[in-house]
mmCIF file with all atom_site columns, C-alpha atoms in Angstrom:
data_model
loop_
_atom_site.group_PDB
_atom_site.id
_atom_site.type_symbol
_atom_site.label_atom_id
_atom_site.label_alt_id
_atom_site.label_comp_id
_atom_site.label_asym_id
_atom_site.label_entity_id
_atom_site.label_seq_id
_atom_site.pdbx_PDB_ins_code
_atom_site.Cartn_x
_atom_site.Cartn_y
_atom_site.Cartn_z
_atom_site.occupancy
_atom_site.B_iso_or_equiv
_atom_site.pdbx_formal_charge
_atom_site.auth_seq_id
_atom_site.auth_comp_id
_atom_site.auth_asym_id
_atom_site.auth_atom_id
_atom_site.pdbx_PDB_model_num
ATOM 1   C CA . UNK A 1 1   ? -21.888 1.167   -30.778 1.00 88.00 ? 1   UNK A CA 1
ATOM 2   C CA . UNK A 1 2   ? -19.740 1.033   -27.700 1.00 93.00 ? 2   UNK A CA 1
ATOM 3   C CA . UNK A 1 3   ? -16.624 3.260   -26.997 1.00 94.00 ? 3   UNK A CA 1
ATOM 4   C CA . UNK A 1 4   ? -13.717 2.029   -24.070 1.00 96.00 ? 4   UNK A CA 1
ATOM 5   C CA . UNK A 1 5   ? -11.888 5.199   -23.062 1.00 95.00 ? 5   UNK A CA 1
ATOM 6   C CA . UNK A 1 6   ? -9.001  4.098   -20.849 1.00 96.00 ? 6   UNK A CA 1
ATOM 7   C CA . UNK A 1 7   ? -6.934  7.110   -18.891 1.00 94.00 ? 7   UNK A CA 1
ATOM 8   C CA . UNK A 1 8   ? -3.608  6.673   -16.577 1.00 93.00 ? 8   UNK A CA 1
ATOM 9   C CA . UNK A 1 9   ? -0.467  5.028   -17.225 1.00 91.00 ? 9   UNK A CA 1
ATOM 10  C CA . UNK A 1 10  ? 2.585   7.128   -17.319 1.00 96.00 ? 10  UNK A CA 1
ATOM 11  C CA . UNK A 1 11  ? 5.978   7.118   -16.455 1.00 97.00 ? 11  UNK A CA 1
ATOM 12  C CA . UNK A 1 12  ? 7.161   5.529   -12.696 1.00 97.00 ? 12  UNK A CA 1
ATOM 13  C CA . UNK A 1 13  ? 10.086  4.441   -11.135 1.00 97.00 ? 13  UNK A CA 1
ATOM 14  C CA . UNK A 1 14  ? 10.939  0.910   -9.625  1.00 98.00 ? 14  UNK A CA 1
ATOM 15  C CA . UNK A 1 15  ? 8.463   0.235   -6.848  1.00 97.00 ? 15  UNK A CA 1
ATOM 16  C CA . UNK A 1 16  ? 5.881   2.771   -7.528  1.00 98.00 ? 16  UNK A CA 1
ATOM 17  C CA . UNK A 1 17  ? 2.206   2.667   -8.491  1.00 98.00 ? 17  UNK A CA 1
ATOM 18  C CA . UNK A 1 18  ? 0.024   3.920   -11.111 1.00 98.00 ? 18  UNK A CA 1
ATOM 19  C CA . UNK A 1 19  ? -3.789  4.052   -11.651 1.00 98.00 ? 19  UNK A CA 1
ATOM 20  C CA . UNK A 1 20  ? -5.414  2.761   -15.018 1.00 98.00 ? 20  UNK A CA 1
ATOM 21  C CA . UNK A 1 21  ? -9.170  3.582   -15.749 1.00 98.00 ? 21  UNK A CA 1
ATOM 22  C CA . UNK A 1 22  ? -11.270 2.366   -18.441 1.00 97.00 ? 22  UNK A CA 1
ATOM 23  C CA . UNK A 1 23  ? -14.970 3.404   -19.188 1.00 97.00 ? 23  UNK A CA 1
ATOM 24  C CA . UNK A 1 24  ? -17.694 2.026   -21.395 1.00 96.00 ? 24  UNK A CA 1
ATOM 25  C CA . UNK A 1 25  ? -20.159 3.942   -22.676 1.00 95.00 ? 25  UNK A CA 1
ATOM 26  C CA . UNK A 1 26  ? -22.646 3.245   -25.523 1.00 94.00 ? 26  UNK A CA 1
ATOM 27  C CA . UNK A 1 27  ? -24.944 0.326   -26.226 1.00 93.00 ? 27  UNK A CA 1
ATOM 28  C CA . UNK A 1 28  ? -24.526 -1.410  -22.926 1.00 94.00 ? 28  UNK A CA 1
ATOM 29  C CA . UNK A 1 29  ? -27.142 -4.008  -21.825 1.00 93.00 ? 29  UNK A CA 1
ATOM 30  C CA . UNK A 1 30  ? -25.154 -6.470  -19.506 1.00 94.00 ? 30  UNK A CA 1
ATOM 31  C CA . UNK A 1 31  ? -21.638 -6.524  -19.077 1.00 96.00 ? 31  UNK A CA 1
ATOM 32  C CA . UNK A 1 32  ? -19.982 -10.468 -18.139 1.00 97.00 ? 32  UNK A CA 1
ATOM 33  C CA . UNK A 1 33  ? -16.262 -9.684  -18.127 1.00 97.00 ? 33  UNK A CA 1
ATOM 34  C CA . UNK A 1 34  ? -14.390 -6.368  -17.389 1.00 98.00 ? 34  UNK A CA 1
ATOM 35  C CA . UNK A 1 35  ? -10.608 -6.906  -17.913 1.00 98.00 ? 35  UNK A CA 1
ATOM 36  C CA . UNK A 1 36  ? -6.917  -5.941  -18.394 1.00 98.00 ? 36  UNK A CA 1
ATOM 37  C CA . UNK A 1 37  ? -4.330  -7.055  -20.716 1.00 98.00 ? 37  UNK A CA 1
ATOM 38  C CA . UNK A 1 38  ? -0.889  -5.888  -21.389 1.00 98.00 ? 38  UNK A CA 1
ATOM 39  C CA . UNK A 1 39  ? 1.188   -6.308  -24.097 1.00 98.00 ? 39  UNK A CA 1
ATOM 40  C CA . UNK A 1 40  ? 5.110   -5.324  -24.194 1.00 96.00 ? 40  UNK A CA 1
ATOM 41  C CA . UNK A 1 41  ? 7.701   -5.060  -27.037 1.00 91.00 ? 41  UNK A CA 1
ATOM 42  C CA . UNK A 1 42  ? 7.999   -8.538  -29.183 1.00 94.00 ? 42  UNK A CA 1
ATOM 43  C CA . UNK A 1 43  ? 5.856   -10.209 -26.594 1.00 96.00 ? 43  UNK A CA 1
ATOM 44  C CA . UNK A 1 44  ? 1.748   -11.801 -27.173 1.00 97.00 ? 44  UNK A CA 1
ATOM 45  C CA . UNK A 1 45  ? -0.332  -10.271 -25.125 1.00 96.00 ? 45  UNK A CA 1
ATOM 46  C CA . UNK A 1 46  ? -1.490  -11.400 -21.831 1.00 97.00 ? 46  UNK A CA 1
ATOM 47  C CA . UNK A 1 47  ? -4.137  -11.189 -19.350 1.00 98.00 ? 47  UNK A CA 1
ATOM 48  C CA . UNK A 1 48  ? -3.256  -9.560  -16.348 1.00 98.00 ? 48  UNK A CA 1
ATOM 49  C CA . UNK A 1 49  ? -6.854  -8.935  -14.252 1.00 98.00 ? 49  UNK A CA 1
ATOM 50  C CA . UNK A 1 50  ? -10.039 -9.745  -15.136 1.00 98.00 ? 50  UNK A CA 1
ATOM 51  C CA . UNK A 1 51  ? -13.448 -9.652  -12.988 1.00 97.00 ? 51  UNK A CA 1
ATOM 52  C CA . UNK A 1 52  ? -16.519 -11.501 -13.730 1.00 96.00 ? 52  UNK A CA 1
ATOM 53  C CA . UNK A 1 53  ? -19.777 -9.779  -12.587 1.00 95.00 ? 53  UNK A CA 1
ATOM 54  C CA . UNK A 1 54  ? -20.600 -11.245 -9.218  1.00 92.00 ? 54  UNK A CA 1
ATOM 55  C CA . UNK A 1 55  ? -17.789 -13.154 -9.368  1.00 93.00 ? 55  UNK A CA 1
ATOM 56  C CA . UNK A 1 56  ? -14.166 -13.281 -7.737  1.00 95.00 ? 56  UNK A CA 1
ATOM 57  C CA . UNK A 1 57  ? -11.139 -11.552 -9.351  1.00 97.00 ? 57  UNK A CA 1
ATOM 58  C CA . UNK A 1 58  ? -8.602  -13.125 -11.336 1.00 98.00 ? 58  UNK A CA 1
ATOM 59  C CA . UNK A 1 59  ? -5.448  -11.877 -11.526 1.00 98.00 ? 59  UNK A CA 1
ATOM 60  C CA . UNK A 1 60  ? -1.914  -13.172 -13.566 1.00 98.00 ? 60  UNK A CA 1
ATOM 61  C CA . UNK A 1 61  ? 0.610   -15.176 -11.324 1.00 98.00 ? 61  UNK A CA 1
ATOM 62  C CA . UNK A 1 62  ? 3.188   -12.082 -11.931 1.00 97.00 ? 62  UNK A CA 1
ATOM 63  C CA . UNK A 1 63  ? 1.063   -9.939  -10.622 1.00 98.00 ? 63  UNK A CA 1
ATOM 64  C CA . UNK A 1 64  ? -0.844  -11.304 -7.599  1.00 98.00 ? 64  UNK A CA 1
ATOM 65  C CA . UNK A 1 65  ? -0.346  -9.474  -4.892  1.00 97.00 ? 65  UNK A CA 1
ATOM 66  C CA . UNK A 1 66  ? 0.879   -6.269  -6.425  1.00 98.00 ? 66  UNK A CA 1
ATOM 67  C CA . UNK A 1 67  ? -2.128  -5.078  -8.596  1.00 98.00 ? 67  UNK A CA 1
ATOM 68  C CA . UNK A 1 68  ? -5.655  -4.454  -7.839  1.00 98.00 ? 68  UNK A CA 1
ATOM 69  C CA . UNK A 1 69  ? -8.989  -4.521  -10.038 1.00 98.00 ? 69  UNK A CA 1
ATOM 70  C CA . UNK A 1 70  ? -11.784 -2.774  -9.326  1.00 97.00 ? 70  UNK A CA 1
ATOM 71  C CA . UNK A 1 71  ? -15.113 -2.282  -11.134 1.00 97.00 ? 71  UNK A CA 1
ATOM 72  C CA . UNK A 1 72  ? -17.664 0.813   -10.364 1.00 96.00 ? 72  UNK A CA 1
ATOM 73  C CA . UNK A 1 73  ? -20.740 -0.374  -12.083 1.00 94.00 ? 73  UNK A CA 1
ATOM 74  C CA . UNK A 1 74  ? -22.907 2.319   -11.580 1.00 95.00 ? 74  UNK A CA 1
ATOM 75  C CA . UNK A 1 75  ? -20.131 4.017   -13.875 1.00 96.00 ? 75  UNK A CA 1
ATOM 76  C CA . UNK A 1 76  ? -19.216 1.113   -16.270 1.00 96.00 ? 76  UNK A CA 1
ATOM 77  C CA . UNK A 1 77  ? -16.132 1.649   -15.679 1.00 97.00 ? 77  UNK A CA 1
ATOM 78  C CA . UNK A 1 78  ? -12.774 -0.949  -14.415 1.00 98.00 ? 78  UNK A CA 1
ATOM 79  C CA . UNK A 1 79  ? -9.871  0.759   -12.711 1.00 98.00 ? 79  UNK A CA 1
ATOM 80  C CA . UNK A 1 80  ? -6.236  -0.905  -12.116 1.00 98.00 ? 80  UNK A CA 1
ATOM 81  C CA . UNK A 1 81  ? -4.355  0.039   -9.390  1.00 98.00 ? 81  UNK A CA 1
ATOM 82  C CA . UNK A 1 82  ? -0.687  -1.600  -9.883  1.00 98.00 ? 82  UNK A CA 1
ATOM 83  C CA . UNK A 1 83  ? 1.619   -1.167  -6.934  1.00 98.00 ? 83  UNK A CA 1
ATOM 84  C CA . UNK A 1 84  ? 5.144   -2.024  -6.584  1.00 98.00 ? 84  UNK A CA 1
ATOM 85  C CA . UNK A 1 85  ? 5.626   -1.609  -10.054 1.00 98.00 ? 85  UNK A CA 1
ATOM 86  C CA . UNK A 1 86  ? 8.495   -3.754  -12.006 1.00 98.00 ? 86  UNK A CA 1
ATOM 87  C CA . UNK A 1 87  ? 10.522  -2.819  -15.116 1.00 97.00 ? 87  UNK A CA 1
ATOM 88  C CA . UNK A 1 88  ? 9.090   -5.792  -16.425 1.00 96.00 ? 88  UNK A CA 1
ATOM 89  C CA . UNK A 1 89  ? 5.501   -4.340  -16.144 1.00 98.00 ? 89  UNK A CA 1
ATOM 90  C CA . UNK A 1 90  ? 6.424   -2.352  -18.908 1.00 98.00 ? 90  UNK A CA 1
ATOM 91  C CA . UNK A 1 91  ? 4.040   -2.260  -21.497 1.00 98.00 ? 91  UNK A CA 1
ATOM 92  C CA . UNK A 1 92  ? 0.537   -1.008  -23.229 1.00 98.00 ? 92  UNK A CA 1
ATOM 93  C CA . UNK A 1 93  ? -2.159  -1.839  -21.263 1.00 98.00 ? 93  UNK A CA 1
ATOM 94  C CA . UNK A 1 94  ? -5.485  -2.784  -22.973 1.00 98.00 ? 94  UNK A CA 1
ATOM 95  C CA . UNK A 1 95  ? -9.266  -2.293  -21.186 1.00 97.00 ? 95  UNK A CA 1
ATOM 96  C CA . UNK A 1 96  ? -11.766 -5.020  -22.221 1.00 96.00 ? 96  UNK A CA 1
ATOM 97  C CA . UNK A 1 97  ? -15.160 -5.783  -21.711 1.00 97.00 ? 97  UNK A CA 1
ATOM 98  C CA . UNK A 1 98  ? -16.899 -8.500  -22.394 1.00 96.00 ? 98  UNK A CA 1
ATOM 99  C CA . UNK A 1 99  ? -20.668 -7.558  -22.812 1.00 95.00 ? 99  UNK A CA 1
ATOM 100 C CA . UNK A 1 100 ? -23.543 -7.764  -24.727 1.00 93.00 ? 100 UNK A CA 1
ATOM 101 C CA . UNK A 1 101 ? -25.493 -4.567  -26.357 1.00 91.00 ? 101 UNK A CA 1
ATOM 102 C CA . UNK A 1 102 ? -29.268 -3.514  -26.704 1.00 92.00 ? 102 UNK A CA 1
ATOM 103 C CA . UNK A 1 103 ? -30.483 -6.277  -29.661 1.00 89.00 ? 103 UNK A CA 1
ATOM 104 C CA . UNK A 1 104 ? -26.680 -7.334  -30.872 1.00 91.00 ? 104 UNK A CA 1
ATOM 105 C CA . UNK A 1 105 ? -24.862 -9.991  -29.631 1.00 91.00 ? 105 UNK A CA 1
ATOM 106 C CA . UNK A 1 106 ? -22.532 -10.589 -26.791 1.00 92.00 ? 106 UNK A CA 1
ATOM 107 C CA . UNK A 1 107 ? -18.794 -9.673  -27.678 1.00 94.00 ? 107 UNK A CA 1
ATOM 108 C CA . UNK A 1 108 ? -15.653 -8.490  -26.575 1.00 95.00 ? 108 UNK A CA 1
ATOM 109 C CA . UNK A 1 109 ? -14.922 -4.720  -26.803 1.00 95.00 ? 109 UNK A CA 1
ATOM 110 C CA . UNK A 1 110 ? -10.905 -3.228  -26.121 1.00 96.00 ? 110 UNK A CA 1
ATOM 111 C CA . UNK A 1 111 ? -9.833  0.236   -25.328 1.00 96.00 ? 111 UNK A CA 1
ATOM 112 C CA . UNK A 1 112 ? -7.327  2.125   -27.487 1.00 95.00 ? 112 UNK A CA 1
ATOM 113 C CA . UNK A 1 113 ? -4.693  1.028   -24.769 1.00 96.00 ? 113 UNK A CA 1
ATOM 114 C CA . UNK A 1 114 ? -2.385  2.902   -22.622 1.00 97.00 ? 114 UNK A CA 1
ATOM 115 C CA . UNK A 1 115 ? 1.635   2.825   -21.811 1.00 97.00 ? 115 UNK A CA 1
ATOM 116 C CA . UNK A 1 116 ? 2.830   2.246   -18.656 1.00 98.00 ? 116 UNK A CA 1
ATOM 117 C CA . UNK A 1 117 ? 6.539   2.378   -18.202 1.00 98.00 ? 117 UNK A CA 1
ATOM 118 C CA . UNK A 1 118 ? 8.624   1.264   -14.846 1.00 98.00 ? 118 UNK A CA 1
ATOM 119 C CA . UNK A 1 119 ? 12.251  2.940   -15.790 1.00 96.00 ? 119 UNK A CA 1
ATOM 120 C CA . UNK A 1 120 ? 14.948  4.542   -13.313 1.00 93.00 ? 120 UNK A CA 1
#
């Protein structure tokens, strides 16, 4: 069994940044894909960040350039750090991992998900 425990989010203003975390823990054997998606009111969800292991970042078009992803192996854990936040970042925030487990099969895992709300 694996558990995602994200932390962070919050409440900012226009132009400020916040800090999500997300940590795996469990039956890890090799993790592929550790990831971020966000999904706001009456909108599909979307992929914001994801990194590969030993691969390059990928980030969404509305984000590039604002947001950061980060991955601390050693800790299985992914970290987002979104700067000059937007109203239209609003929205819950959702930790993935794409991994595989100690005799099961390789599959995607989310966190519980976290809101993050840009409001004056």
């Amino acid at each position: 069994q694996v558990q995602l425990v994200e932390s962070g989010g919050g409440l900012v203003g226009p132009g400020g940044s916040l800090r999500v975390s997300c940590a795996a823990s469990g039956n890890i054997f090799s993790i592929h894909v550790m990831g971020w998606y966000r999904q706001a009111p009456g909108k599909q969800r979307e992929l914001v960040a994801a990194m590969p292991t030993g691969s390059t970042a990928y980030y969404a078009d509305s984000v590039k350039g604002r947001f950061t992803i980060s991955r601390d192996d050693a800790k299985n854990a992914v970290y987002l750090q979104m700067n000059s936040l937007k109203p239209e970042d609003t929205a819950i925030y959702y930790c993935y991992v794409d991994m595989k487990g100690w005799y099961t099969a390789r599959e995607d895992y989310w966190g519980q998900g976290t809101q993050v709300t840009v409001s004056s």
